[in-house]
Coordinates of C-alpha atoms in Angstrom, one line a residue:
X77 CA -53.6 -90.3 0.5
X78 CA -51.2 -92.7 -0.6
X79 CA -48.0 -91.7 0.7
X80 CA -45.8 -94.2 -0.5
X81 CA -47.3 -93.9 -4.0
X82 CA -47.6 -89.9 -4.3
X83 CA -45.1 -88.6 -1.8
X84 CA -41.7 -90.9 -1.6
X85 CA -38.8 -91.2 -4.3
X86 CA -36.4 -93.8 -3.3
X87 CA -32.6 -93.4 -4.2
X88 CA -29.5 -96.0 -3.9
X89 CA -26.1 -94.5 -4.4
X90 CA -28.1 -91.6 -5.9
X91 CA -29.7 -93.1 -8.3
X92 CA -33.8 -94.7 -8.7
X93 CA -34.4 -97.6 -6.5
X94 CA -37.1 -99.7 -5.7
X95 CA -40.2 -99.0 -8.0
X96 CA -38.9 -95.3 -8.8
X97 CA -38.0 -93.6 -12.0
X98 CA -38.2 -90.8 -14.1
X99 CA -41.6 -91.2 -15.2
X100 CA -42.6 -91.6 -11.3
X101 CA -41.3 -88.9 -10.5
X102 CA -42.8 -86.9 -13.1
X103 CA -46.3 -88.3 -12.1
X104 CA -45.8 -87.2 -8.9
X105 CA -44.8 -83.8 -9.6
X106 CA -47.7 -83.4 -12.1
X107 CA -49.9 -84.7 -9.4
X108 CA -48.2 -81.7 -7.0
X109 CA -48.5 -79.1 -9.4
X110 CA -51.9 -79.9 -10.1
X111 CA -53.1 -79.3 -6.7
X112 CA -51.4 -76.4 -6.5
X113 CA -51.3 -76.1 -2.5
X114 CA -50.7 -72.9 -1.1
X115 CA -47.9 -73.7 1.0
X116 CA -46.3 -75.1 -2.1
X117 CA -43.8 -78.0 -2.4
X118 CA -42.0 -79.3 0.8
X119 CA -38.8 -81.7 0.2
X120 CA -37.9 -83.6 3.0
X121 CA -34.3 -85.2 3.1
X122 CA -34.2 -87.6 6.5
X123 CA -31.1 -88.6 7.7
X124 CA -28.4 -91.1 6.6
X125 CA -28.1 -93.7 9.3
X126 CA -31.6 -94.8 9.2
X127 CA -32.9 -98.2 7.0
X128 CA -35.5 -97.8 4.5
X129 CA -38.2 -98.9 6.5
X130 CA -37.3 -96.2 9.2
X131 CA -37.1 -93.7 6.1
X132 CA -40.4 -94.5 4.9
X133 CA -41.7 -94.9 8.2
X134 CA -40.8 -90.8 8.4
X135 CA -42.8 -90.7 5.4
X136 CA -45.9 -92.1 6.4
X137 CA -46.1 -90.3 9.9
X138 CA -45.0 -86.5 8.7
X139 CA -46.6 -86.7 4.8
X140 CA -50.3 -86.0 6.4
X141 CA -49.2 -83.3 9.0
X142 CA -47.3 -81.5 6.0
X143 CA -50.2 -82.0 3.5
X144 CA -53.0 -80.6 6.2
X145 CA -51.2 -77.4 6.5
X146 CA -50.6 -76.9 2.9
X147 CA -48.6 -78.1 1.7
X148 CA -47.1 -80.8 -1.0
X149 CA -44.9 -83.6 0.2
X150 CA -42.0 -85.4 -1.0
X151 CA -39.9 -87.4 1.1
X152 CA -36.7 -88.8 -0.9
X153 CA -35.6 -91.6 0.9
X154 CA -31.7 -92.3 0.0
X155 CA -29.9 -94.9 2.6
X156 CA -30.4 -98.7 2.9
X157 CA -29.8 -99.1 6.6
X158 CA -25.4 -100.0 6.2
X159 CA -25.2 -98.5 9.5
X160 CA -26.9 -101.4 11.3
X161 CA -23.3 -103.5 10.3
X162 CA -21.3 -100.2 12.0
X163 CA -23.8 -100.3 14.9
X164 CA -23.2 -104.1 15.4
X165 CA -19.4 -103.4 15.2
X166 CA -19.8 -100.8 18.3
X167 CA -21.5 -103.4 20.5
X168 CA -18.8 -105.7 20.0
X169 CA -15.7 -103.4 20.7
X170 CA -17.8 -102.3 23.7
X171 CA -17.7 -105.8 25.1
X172 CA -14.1 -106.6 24.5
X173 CA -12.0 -106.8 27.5
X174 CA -8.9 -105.9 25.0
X175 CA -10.5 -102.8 24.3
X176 CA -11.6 -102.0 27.9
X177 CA -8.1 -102.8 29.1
X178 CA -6.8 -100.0 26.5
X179 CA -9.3 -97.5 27.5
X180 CA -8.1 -97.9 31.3
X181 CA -4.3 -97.8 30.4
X182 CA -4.6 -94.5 28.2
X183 CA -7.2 -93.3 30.5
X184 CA -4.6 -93.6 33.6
X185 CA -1.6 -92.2 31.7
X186 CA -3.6 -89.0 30.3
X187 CA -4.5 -88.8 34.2
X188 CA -1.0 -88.6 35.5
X189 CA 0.4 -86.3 32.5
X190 CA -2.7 -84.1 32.4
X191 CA -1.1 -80.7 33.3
X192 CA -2.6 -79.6 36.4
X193 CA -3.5 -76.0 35.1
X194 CA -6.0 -78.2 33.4
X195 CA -6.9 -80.7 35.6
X196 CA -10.0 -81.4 37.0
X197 CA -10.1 -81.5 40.9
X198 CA -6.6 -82.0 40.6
X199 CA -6.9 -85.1 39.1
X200 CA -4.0 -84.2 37.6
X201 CA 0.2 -84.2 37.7
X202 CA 0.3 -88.1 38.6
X203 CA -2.5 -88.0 41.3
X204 CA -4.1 -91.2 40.1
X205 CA -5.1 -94.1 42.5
X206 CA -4.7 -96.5 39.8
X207 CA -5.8 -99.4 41.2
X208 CA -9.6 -97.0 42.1
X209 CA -9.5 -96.5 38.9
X210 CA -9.4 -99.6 37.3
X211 CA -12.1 -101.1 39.6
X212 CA -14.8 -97.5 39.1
X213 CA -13.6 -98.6 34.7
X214 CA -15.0 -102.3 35.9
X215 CA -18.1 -101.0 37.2
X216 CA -18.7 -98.5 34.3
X217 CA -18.3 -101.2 31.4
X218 CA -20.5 -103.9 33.5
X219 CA -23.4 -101.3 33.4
X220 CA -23.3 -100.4 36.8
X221 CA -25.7 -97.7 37.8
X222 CA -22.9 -95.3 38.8
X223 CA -20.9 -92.9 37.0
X224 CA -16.9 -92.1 37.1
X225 CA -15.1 -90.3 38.6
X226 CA -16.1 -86.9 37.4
X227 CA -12.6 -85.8 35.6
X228 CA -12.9 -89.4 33.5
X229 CA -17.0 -89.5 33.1
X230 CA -18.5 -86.1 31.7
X231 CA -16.4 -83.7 33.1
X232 CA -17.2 -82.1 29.7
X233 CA -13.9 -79.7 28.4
X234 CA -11.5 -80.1 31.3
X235 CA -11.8 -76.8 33.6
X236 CA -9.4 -74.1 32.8
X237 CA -10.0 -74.9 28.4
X238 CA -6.2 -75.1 27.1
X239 CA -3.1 -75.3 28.6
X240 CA 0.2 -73.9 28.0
X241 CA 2.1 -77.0 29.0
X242 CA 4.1 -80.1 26.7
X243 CA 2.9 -83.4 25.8
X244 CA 5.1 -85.6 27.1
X245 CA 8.4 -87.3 24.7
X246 CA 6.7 -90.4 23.1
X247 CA 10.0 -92.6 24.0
X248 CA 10.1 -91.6 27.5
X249 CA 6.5 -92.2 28.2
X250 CA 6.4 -95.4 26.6
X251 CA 9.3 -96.5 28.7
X252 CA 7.2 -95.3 31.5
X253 CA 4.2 -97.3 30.4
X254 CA 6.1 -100.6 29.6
X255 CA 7.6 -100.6 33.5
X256 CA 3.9 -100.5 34.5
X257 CA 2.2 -102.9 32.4
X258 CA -0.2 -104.4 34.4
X259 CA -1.2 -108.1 34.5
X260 CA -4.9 -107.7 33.4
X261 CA -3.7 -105.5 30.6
X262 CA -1.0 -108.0 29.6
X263 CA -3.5 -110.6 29.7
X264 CA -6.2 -108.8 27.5
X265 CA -3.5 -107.8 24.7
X266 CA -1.8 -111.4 24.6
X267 CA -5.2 -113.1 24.4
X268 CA -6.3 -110.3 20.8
X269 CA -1.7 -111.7 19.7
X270 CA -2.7 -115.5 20.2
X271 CA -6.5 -114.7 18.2
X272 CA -4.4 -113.4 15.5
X273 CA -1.6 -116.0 15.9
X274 CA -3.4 -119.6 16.8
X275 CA -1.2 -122.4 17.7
X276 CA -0.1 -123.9 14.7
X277 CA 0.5 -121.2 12.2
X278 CA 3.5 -119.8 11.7
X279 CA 4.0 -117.5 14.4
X280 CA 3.2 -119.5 17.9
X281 CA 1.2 -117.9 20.6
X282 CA 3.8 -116.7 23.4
X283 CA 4.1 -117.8 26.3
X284 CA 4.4 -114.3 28.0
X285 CA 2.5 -114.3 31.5
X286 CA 1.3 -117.7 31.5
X287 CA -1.7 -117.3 29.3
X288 CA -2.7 -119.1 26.2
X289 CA -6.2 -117.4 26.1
X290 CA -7.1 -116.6 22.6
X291 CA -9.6 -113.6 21.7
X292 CA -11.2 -112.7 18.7
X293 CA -10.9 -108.8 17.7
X294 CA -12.2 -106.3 15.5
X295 CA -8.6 -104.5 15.9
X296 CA -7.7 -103.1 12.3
X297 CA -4.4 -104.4 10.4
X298 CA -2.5 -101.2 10.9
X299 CA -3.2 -101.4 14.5
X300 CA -2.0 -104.9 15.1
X301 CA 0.8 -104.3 12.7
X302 CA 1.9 -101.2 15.3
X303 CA 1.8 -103.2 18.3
X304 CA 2.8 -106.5 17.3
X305 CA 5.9 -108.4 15.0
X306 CA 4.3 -108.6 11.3
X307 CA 6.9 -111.1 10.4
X308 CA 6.6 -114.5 11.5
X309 CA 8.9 -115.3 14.8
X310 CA 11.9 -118.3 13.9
X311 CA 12.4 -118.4 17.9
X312 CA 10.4 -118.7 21.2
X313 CA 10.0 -115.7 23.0
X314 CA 7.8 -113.1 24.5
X315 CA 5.4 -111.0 22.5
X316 CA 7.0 -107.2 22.5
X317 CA 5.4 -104.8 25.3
X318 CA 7.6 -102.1 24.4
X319 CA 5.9 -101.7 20.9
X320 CA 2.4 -102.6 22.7
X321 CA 3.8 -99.1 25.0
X322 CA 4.3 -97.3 22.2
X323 CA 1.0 -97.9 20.8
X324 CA -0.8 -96.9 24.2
X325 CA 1.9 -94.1 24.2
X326 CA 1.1 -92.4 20.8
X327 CA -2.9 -92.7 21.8
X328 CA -2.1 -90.9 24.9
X329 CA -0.3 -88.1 23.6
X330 CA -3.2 -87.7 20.9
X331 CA -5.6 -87.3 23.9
X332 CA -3.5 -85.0 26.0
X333 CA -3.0 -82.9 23.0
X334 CA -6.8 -82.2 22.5
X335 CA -7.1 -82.1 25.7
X336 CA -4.5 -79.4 26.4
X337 CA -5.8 -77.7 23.4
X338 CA -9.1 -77.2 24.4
X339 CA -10.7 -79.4 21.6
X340 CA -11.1 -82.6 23.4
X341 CA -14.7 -83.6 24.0
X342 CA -15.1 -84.7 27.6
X343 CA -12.1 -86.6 28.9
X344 CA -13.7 -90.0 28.9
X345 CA -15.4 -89.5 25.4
X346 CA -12.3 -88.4 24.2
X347 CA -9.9 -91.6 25.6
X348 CA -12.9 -93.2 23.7
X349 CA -12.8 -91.6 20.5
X350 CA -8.6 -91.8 20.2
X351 CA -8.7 -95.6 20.8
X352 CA -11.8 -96.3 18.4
X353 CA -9.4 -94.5 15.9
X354 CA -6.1 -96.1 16.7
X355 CA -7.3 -99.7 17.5
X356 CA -10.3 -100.0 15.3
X357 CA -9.8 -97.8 12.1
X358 CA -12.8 -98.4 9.9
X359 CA -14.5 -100.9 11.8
X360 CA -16.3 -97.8 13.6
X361 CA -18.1 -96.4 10.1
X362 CA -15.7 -93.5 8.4
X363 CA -15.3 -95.1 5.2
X364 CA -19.7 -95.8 5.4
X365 CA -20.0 -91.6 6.8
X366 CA -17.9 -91.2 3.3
X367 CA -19.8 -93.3 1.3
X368 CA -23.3 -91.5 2.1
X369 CA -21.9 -88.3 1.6
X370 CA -21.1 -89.6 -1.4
X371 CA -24.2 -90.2 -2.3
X372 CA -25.7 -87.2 -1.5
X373 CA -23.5 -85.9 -4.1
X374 CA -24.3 -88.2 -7.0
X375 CA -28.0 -87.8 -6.7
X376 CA -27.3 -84.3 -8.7
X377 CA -25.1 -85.8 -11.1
X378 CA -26.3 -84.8 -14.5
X379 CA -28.5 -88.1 -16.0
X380 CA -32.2 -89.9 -16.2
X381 CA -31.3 -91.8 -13.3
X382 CA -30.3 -89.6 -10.7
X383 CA -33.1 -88.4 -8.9
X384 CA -32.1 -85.0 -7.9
X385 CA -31.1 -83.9 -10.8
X386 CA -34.1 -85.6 -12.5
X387 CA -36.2 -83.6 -10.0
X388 CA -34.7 -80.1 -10.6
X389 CA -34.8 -80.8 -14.8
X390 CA -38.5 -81.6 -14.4
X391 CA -38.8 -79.0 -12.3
X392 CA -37.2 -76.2 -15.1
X393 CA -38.7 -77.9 -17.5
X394 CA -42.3 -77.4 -15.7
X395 CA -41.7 -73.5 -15.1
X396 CA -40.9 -73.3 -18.8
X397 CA -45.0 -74.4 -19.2
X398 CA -45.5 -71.7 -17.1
X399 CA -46.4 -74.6 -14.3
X400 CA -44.8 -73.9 -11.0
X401 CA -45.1 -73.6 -7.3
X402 CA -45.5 -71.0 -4.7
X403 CA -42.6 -71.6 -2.6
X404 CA -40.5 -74.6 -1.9
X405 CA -39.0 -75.7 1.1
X406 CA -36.2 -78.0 1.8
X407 CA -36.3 -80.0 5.3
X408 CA -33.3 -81.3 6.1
X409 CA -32.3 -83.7 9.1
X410 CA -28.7 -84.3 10.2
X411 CA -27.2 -86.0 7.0
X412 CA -30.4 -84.5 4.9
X413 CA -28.8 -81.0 5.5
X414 CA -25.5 -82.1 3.6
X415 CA -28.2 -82.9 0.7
X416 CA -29.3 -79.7 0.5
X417 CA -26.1 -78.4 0.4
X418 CA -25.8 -80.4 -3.3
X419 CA -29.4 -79.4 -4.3
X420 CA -29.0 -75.4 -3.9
X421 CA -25.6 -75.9 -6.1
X422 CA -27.7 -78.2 -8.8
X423 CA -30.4 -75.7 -8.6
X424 CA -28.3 -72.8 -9.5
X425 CA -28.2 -74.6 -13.0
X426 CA -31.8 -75.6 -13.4
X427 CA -33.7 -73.3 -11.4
X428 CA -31.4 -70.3 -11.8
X429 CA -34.2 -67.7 -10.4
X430 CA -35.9 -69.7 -7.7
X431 CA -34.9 -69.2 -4.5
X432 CA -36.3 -71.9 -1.6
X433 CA -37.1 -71.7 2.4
X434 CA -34.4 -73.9 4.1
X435 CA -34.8 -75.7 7.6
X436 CA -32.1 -77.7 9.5
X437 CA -32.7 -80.3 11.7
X438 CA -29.7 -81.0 13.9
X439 CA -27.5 -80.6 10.6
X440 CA -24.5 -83.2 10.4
X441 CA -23.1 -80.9 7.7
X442 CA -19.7 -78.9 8.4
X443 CA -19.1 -75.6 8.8
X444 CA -16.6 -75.0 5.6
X445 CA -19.3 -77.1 3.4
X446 CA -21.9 -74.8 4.1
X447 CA -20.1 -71.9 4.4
X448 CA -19.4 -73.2 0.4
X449 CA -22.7 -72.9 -0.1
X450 CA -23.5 -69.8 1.0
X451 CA -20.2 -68.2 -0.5
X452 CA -21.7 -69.4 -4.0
X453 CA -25.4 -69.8 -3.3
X454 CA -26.8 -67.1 -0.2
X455 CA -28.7 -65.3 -3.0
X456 CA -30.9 -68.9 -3.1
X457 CA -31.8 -69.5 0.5
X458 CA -34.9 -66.9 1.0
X459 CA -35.7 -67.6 4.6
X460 CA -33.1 -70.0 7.2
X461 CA -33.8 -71.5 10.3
X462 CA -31.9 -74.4 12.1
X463 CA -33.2 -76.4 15.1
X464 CA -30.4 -78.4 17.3
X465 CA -29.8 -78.8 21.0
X466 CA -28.0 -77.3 23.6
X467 CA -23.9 -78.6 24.3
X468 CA -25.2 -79.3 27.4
X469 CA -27.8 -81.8 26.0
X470 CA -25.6 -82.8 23.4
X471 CA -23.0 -84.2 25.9
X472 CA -25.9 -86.1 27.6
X473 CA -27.5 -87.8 24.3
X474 CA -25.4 -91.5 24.5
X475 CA -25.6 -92.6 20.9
X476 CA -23.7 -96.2 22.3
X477 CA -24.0 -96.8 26.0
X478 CA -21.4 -96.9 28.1
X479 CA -19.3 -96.8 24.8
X480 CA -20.2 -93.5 23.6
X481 CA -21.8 -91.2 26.2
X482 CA -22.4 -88.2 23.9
X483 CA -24.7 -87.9 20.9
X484 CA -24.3 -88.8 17.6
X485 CA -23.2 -85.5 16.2
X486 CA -20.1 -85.7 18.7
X487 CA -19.4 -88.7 16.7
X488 CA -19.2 -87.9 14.0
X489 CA -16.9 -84.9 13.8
X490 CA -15.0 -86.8 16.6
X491 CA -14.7 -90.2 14.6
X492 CA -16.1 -89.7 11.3
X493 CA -15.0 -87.2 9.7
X494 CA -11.2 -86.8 8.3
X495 CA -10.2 -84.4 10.7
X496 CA -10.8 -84.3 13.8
X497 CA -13.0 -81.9 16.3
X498 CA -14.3 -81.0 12.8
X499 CA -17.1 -78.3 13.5
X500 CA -20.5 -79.3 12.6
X501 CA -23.3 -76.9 11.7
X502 CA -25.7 -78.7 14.1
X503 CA -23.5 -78.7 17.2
X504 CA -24.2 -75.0 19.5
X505 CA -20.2 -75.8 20.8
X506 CA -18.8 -74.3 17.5
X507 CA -20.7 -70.8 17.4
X508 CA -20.7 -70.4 21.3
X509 CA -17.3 -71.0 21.9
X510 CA -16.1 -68.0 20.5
X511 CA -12.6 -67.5 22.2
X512 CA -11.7 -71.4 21.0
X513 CA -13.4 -71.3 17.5
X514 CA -12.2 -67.4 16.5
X515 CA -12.8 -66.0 13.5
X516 CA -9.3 -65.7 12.6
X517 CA -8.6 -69.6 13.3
X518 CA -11.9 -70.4 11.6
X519 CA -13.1 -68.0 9.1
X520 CA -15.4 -70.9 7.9
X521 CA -16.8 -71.0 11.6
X522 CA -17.1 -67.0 11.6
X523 CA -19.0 -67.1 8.0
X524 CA -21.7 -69.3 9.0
X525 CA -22.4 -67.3 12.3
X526 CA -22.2 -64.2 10.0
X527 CA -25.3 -65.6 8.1
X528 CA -27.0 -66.7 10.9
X529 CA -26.9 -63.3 12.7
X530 CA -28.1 -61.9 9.5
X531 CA -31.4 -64.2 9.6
X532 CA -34.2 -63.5 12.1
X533 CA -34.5 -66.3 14.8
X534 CA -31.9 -68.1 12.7
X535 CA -31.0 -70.9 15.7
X536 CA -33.5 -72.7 18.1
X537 CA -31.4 -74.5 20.9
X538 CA -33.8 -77.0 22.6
X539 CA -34.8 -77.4 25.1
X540 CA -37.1 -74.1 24.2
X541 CA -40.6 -73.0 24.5
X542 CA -40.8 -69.7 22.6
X543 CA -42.9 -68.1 19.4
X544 CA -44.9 -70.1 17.4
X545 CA -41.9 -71.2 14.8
X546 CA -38.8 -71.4 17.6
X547 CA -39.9 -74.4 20.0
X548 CA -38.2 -77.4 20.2
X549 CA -38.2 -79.8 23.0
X550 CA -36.1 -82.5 21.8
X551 CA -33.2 -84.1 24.0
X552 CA -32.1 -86.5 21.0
X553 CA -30.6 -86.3 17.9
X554 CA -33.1 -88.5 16.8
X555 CA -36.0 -86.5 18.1
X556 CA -36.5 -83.6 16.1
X557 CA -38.4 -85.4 13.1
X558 CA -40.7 -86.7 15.5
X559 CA -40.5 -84.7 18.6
X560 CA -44.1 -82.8 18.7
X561 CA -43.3 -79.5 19.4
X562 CA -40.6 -78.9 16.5
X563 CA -42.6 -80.6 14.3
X564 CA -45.5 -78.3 15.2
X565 CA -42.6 -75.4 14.9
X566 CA -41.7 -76.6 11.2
X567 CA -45.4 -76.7 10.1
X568 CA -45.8 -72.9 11.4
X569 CA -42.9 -72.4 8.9
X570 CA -44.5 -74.0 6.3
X571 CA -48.0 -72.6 6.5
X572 CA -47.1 -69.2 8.2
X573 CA -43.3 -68.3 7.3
X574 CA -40.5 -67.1 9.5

């Protein structure tokens, strides 16, 4: 069996890569058709933010366990490992004491304004030891073996859900926040102004508390353009802490807001996720999220190049020989479920009578693109089932320690995607939730648990030991291409059905 021969098509920005084509492709479905396997064709889209060597790497180890039940496999490897560059970006802003020294400032003003009908263990109303604080921050970014304080760590939603009560006046709280200014936050911010202002350009470093530190930063344009003077300073004087307040101002309304609304994600994750987005902008990987989904996209565009569209014309123009397969089933993991979104659209075209068995693997797709899909396409999806884990080990999965203590799915629809708290198929939060995530404030939500209740044993929350079909005992997003029981779940599907 050579898999990486008869069993992978490689795609970049949707189109053949690296020793595929058209004609490859077509020898490999020749080959498939040929053999004719009884559990018919299996397509297996892995997930975006893995290299090619990864990808393949999925290949090689699920290619035999797929073939010996069956079945035909064909592995489409699409992403060239860009996320390694995002991943190396996280690091970093996780060791800068500028973005440590943010984190603790908006972390102890959503503290003090968090209404207390909210708060946890009345933390509360201005009930912050701030100085405590600062030192249990210390010991949480040095990798100490302890945890926060459980209303800043994984206190998950803040008790109580929303809250009835005001974000505070941006100009008042800054005011508030520029009387308090710390020395080690001062200190942090004027070492990222002298970094972006060395001695000698046209704007000196200031002279503000004493410090002519300098710090590099991966702080975006915008953000250093809100908190500090664009235009080069004529005079000697102190860099401007009240627009530095405003900036930590604005990020701690965002975070009370959520927060009060119920759609914050933990109080520490969420401190986390507004000051990646204020501070960092696309240093943290939106514009590379945008980019794959992209690409999912233009693998179907019409053309000899695109392999998913080349797929489904070979595949029409195979049945019209009378030379098809039994069934097909599409395997999807994380950003591979957004793929099939794009290939059940094509194949309405192409294919216009085949209908295909679908399995999700913690699916990164949203709820209004796939309730898209099934608006225009349910009639194509013969048999459903999705595999993800619980909230509760969702919110344990740390996809950046210390940085990010929640898994990658929380991620992305709390940093990734344009707006955020956008609900993600994959994620249990958005269909168990029900009084936060209504039907009537979400009808996309309420359409995708529609279909699901319509499918038997449509969702399989891990960790679970059930039926032969509904197991699944991974605790990681990244687990449930290799974790043994689902896999052994997703190869009862294949051979044995639903």
């Amino acid at each position: 069996m050579d898999i990486q021969q008869d069993h992978v098509i490689h795609l970049e920005n949707g189109r053949f890569a690296s020793g595929s084509s058209r004609d490859e492709l077509n020898r490999i479905l020749s080959r498939a058709l040929d053999a004719n396997p009884p559990g018919g064709l299996v397509l297996h889209f892995h997930g975006g933010l893995v290299n090619e060597a990864s990808a393949r790497g999925i290949a090689d180890r699920l290619a035999p366990i797929y073939a010996d039940d069956g079945a035909y496999p064909l592995f489409f490897v699409w992403e060239s490992g860009v996320w390694e560059t995002i991943w190396n970006n996280l690091e970093d802003i996780r060791k800068e004491r500028f973005f440590q020294e943010v984190v603790k400032k908006v972390g102890e003003w959503v503290l003090k304004k968090l209404p207390s009908d909210i708060a946890v263990r009345g933390a509360g109303g201005g009930l912050v030891d701030e100085r405590k604080l600062r030192q249990e921050f210390d010991a949480w970014f040095s990798g100490a073996s302890l945890e926060l304080p459980e209303q800043v760590a994984d206190a998950g939603t803040v008790s109580g859900g929303r809250s009835k009560g005001a974000a505070p006046r941006e100009r008042r709280l800054a005011e508030q926040i520029e009387a308090a200014l710390d020395r080690d936050f001062k200190a942090a911010v004027e070492a990222v102004y002298n970094g972006l202002h060395p001695k000698g350009s046209d704007q000196p470093a200031t002279r503000g508390i004493g410090s002519q530190a300098s710090a590099q930063s991966l702080i975006s344009p915008e953000a250093a353009d809100a908190m500090f003077e664009r235009s080069p300073v004529k005079t000697r004087g102190l860099l401007s802490w009240a627009k530095v307040a405003a900036f930590v101002a604005r990020v701690v309304i965002a975070c009370l807001k959520r927060l009060m609304s119920g759609r914050g994600h933990g109080v520490y994750p969420t401190l986390v996720e507004e000051v990646l987005r204020a501070a960092y902008g696309d240093k943290i990987g939106a514009f590379i999220w945008s980019s794959m989904k992209t690409d999912t996209a233009d693998a179907f565009k019409a053309g000899e190049e695109t392999g998913g569209y080349a797929l489904l014309d070979e595949l029409h123009k195979q049945a019209a020989r009378g030379r098809s397969f039994s069934k097909i089933t599409l395997i999807g993991h994380s950003t591979g479920a957004i793929f099939i979104g794009h290939f059940l659209a094509a194949a309405a075209a192409r294919l216009p009578g085949q209908q295909f068995d679908v399995v999700f693997l913690a699916p990164a797709v949203t709820h209004g693109d796939f309730a898209r899909t099934l608006a225009q396409h349910r009639d194509r999806i013969a048999h459903f089932r999705m595999f993800g884990m619980r909230d509760a080990l969702e919110r344990k999965d740390q996809m950046v320690k210390i940085l990010y203590p929640r898994s990658l799915l929380y991620f992305v629809t709390g940093l990734l995607e344009p707006e955020i708290d956008m609900p993600l198929v994959g994620m249990q939060r958005y269909l168990s939730e029900t009084d936060l995530f209504n039907p009537a404030d979400f009808p996309q939500v309420a359409a995708v648990a529609q279909f699901l209740d319509q499918q038997p044993d449509a969702t399989v929350w891990s960790v679970i030991s059930a039926a032969p079909g509904t197991s699944s005992q991974a605790e990681a997003h990244g687990d449930f291409d290799n974790d043994e029981v689902t896999v052994e779940s997703v190869v009862h599907i294949i051979g044995s059905g639903f």
